[in-house]
mmCIF file of C-alpha atoms in Angstrom:
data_model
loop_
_atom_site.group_PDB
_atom_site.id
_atom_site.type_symbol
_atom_site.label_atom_id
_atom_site.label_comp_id
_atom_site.label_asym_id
_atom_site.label_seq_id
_atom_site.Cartn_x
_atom_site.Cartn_y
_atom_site.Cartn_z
ATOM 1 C CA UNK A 1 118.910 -142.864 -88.125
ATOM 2 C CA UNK A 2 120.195 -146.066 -86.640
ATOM 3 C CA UNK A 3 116.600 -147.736 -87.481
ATOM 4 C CA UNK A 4 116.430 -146.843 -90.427
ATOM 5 C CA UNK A 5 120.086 -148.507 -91.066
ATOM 6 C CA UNK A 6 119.149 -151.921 -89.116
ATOM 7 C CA UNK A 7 115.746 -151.829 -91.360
ATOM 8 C CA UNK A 8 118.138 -151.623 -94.824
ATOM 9 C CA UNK A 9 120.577 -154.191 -93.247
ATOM 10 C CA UNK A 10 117.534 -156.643 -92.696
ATOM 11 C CA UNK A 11 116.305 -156.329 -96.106
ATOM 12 C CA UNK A 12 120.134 -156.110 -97.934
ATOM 13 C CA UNK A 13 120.856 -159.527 -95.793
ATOM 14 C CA UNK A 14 117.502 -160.978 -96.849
ATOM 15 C CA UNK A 15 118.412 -160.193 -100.462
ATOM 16 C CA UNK A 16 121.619 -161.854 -100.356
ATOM 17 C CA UNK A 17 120.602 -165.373 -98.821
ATOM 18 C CA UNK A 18 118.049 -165.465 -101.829
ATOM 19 C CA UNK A 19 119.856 -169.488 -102.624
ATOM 20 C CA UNK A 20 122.525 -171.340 -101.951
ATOM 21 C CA UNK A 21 125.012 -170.122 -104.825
ATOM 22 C CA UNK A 22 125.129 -166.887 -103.637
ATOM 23 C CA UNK A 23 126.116 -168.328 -100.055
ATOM 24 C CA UNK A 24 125.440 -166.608 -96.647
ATOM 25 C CA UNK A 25 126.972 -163.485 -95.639
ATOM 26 C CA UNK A 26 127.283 -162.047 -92.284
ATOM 27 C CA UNK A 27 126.688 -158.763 -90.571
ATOM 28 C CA UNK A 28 128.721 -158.870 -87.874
ATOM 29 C CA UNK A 29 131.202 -156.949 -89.303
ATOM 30 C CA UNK A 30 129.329 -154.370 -90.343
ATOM 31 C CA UNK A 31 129.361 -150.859 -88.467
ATOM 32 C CA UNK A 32 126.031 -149.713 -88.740
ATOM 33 C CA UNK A 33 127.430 -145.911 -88.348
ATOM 34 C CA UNK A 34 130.452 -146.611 -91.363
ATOM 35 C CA UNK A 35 128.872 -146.496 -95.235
ATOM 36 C CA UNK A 36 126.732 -150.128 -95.487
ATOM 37 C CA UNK A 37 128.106 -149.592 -99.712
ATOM 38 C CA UNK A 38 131.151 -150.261 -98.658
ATOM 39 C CA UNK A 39 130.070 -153.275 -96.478
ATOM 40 C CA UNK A 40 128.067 -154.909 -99.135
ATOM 41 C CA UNK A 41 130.564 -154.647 -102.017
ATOM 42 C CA UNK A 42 133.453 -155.996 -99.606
ATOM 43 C CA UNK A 43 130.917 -158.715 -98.621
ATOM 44 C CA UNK A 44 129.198 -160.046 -101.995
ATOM 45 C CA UNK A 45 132.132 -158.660 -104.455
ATOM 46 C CA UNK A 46 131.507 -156.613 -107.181
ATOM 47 C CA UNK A 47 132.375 -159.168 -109.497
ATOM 48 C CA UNK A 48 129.018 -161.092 -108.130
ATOM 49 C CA UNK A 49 126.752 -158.159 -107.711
ATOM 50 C CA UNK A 50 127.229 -156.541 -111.485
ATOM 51 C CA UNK A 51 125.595 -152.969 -112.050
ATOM 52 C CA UNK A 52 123.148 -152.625 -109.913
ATOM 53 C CA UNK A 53 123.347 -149.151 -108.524
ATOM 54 C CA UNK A 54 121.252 -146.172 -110.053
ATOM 55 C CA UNK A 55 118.054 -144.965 -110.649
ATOM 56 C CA UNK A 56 115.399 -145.833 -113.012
ATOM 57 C CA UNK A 57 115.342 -143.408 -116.185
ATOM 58 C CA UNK A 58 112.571 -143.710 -118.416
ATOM 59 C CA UNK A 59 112.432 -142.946 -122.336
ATOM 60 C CA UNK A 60 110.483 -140.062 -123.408
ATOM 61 C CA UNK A 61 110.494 -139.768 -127.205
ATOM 62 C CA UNK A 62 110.191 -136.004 -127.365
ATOM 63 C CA UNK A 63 111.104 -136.568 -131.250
ATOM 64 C CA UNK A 64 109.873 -138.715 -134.169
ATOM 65 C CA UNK A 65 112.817 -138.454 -136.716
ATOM 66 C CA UNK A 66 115.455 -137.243 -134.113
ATOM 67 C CA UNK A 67 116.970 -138.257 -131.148
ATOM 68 C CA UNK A 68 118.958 -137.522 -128.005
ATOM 69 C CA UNK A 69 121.638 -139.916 -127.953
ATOM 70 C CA UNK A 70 125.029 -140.784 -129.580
ATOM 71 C CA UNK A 71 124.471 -141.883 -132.684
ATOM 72 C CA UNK A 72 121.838 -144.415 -132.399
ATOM 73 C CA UNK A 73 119.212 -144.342 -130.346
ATOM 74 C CA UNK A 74 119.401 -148.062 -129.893
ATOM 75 C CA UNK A 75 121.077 -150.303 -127.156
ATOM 76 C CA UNK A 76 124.454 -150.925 -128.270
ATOM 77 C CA UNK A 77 127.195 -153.128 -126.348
ATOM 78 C CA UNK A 78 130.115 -151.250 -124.936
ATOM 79 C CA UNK A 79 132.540 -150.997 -121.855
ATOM 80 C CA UNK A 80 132.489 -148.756 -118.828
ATOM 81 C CA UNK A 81 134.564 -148.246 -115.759
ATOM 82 C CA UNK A 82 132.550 -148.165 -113.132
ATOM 83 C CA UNK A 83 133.978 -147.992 -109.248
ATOM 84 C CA UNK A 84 137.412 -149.110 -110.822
ATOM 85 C CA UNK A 85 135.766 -151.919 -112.311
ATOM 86 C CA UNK A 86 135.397 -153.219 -116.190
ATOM 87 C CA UNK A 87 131.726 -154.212 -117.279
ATOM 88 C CA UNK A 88 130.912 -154.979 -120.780
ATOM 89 C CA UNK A 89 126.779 -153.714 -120.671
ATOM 90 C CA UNK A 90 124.018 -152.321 -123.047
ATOM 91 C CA UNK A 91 124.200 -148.709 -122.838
ATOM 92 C CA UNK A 92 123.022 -145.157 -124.445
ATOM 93 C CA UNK A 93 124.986 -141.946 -124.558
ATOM 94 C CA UNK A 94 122.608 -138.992 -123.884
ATOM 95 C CA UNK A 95 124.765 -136.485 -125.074
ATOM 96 C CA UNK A 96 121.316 -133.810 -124.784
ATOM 97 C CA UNK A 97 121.979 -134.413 -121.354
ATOM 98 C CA UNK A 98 125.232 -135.733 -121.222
ATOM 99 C CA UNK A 99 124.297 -139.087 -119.430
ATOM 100 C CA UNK A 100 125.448 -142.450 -119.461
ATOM 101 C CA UNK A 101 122.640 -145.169 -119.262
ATOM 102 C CA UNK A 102 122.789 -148.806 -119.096
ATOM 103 C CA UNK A 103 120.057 -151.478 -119.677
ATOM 104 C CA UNK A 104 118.569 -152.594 -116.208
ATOM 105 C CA UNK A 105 119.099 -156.654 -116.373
ATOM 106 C CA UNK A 106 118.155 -156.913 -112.543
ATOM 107 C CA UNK A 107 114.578 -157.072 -113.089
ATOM 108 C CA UNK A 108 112.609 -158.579 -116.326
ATOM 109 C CA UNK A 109 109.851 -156.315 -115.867
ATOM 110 C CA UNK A 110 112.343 -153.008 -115.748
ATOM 111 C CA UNK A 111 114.763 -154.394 -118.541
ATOM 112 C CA UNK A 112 113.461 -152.098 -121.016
ATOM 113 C CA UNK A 113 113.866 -149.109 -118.792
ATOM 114 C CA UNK A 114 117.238 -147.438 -118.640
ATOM 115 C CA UNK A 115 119.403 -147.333 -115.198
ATOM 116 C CA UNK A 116 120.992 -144.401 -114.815
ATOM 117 C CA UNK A 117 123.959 -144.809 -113.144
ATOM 118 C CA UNK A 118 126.078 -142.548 -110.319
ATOM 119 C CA UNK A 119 128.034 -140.372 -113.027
ATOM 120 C CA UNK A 120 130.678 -139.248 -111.658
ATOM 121 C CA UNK A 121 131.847 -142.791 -110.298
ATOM 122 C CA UNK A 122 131.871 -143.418 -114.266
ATOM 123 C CA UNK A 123 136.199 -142.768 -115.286
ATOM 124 C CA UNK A 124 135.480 -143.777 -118.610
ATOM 125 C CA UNK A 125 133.797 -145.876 -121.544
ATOM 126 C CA UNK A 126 133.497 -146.805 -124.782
ATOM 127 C CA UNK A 127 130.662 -147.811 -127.710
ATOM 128 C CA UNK A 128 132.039 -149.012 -130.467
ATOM 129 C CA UNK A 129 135.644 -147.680 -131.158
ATOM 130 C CA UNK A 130 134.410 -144.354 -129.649
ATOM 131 C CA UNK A 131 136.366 -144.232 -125.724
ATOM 132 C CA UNK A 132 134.752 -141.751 -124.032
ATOM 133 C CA UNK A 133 136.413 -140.266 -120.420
ATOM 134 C CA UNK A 134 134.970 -138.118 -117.291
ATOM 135 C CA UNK A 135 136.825 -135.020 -116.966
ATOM 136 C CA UNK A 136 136.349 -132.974 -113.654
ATOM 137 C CA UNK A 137 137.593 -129.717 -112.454
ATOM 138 C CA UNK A 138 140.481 -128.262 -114.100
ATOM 139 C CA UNK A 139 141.336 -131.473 -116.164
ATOM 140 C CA UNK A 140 138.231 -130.436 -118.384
ATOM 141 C CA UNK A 141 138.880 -127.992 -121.157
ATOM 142 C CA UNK A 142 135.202 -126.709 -120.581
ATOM 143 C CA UNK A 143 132.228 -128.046 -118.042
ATOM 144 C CA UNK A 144 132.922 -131.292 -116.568
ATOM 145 C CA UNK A 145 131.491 -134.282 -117.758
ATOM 146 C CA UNK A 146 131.962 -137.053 -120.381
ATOM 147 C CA UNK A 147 134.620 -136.072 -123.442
ATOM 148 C CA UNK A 148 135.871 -138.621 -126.648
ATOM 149 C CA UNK A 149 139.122 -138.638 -126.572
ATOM 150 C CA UNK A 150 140.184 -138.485 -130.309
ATOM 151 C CA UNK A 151 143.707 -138.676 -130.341
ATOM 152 C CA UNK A 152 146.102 -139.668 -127.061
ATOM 153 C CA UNK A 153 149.762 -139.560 -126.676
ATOM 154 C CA UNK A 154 151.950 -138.088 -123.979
ATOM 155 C CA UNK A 155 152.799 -134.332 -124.909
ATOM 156 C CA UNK A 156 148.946 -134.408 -126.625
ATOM 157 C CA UNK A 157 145.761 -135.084 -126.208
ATOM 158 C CA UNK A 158 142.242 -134.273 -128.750
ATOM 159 C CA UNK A 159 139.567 -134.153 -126.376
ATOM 160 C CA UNK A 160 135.527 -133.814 -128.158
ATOM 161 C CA UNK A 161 132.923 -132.384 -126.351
ATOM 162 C CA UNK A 162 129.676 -134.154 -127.813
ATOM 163 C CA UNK A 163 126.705 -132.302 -127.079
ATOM 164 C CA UNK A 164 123.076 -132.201 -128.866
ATOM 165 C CA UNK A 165 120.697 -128.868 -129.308
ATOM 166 C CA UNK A 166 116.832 -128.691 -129.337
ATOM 167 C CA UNK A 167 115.084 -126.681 -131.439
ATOM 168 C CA UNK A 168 111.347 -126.550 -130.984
ATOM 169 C CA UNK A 169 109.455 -125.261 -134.251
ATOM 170 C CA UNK A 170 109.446 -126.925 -137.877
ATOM 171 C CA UNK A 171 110.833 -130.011 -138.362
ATOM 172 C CA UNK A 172 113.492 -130.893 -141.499
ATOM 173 C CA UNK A 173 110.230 -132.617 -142.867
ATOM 174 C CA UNK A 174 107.929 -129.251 -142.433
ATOM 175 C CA UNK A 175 106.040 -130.365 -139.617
ATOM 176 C CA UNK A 176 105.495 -128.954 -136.279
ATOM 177 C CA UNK A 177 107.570 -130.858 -133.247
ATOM 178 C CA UNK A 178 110.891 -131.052 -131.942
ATOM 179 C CA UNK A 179 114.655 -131.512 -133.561
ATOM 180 C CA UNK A 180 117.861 -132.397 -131.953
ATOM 181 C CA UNK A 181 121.161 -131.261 -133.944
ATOM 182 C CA UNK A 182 124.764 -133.017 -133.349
ATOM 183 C CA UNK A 183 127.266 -130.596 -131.872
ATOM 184 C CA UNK A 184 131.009 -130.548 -131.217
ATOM 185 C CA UNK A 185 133.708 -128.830 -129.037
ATOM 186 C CA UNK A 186 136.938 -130.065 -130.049
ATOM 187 C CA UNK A 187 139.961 -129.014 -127.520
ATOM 188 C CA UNK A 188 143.947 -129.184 -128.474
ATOM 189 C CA UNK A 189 145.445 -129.984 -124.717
ATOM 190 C CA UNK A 190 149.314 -129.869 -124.429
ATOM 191 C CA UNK A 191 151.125 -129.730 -121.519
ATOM 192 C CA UNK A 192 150.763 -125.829 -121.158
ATOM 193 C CA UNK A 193 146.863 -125.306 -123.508
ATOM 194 C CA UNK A 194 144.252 -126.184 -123.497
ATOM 195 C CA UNK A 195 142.674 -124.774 -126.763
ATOM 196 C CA UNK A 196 139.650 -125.297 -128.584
ATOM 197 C CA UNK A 197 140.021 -125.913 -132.263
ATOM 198 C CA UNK A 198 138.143 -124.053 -134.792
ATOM 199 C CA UNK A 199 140.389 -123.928 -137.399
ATOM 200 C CA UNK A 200 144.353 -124.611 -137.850
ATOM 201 C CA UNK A 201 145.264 -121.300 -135.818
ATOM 202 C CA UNK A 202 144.837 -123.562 -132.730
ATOM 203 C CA UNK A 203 147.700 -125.533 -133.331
ATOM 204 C CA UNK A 204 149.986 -122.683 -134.379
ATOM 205 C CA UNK A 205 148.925 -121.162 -131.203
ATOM 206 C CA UNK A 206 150.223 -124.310 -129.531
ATOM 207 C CA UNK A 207 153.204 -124.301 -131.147
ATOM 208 C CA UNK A 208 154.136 -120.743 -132.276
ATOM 209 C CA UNK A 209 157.647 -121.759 -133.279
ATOM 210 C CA UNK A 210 156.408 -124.191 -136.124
ATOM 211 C CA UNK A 211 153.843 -122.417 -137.807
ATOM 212 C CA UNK A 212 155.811 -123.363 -140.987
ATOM 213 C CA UNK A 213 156.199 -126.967 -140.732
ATOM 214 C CA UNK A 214 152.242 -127.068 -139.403
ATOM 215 C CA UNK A 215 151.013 -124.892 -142.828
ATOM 216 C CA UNK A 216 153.684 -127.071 -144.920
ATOM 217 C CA UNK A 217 152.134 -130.564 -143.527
ATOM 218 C CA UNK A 218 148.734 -129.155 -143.730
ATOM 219 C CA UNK A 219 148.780 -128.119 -147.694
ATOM 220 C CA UNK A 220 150.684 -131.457 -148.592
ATOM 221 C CA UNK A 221 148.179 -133.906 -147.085
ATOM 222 C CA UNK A 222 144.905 -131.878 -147.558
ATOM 223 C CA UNK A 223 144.173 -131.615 -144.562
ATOM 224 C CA UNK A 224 140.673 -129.131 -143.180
ATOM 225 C CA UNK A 225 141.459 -128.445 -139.926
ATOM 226 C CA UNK A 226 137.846 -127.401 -138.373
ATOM 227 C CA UNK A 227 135.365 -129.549 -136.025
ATOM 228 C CA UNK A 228 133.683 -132.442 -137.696
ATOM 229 C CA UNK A 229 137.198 -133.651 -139.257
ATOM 230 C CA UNK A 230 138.156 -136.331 -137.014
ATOM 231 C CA UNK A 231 140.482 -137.869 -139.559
ATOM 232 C CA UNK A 232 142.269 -134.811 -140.392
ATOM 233 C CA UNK A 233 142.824 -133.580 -136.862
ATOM 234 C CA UNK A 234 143.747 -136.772 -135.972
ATOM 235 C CA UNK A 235 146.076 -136.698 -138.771
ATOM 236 C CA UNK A 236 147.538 -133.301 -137.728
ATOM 237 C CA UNK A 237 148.011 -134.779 -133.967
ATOM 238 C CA UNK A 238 149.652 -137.500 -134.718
ATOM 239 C CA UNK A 239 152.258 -135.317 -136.967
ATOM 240 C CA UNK A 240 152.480 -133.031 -133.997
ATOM 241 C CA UNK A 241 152.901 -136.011 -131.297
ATOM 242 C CA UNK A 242 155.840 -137.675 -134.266
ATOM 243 C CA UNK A 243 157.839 -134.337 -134.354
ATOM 244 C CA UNK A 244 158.002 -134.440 -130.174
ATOM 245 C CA UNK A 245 157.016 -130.247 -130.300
ATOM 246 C CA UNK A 246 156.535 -129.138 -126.580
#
């Protein structure tokens, strides 16, 4: 196992005195037996190396008038944090898969091919004015794994689980092939629920002792209170976060 470490360490220090402006960096700190990640990021800096960790994750266009991402199934600009650290990248949501993937800049031959990067060292990101955060164990309302966060205050939180479904058959167009359709979880989370929403029940089951003020505010503003109505939920949250309800 040791070879196989001194034969990385070779090539990793080889890689690193490419030229002058990245400067020389020593080994002789380095514990062969300790993690050699560790090593390198205390040694070149994170800020200096960028996002360079991952796998390779090619496109497969299963679909011609559908897709698997959020969205767009283009590269758009955004902001993850990634090891603790802020990078503003090209990225894709794969919410068939539920995937984060970022444009590969380390190689100009690659750059087209997505890098897929170590999920779960992902806390959160964003594309566009969508924030999107990893949710593990029991701070997920369902499976772990990447949920918008709609609405955020102290006593609540509007968490959306974005998923996609395949269905194989006839297309909207009535051709054979394959079709991906949008889905959403949305989850009420209080201090003592977590509850998804399907309709306005979910918030009088979070706060049983205002059903009237909740069906008052409702009917006055309009609101529809089922998933797919960001605005009014959001609307309905932020009444519920203004009234300070526990």
């Amino acid at each position: 196992m040791k070879f196989f470490k001194v034969v990385f360490i070779f090539i990793l220090t080889s890689f690193t005195s490419l030229n002058s402006a990245m400067g020389q960096y020593s080994v002789s700190t380095l514990d062969i037996d300790d993690h050699v990640t560790l090593w390198y990021d205390s040694m070149i800096g994170q800020e200096n190396i960028g996002l360079i960790e991952g796998s390779l994750y090619p496109f497969l266009n299963k679909s011609l008038h559908s897709h698997e991402y959020f969205i767009e199934k283009y590269w758009q600009r955004g902001r993850l944090t990634y090891k603790g650290q802020n990078f503003e990248v090209n990225m894709l949501y794969n919410t068939f898969h539920d995937l984060l993937l970022i444009q590969n800049v380390t190689n100009s031959s690659t750059k087209m091919e997505p890098l897929k990067l170590v999920q779960y060292l992902i806390s959160d990101f964003e594309i566009g004015d969508k924030i999107f955060k990893r949710l593990d164990g029991i701070e997920a309302p369902e499976i772990p794994g990447f949920y918008q966060v709609l609405f955020e205050a102290p006593e609540i939180n509007i968490l959306v689980r974005r998923a996609k479904k395949k269905v194989i058959g006839t297309t909207p167009e009535g051709n054979p092939g394959v079709t991906y359709y949008p889905l959403a979880s949305y989850f009420l989370m209080t201090k003592n629920h977590q509850i998804k929403i399907n309709n306005k029940s979910a918030f009088f089951k979070a706060y049983p002792s205002h059903k009237q003020e909740i069906r008052d505010f409702i009917g006055s503003n309009g609101l529809l209170i089922k998933p797919n109505q960001d605005r009014d939920i959001k609307k309905l949250a932020m009444y519920c976060h203004q009234m300070k309800w526990e």
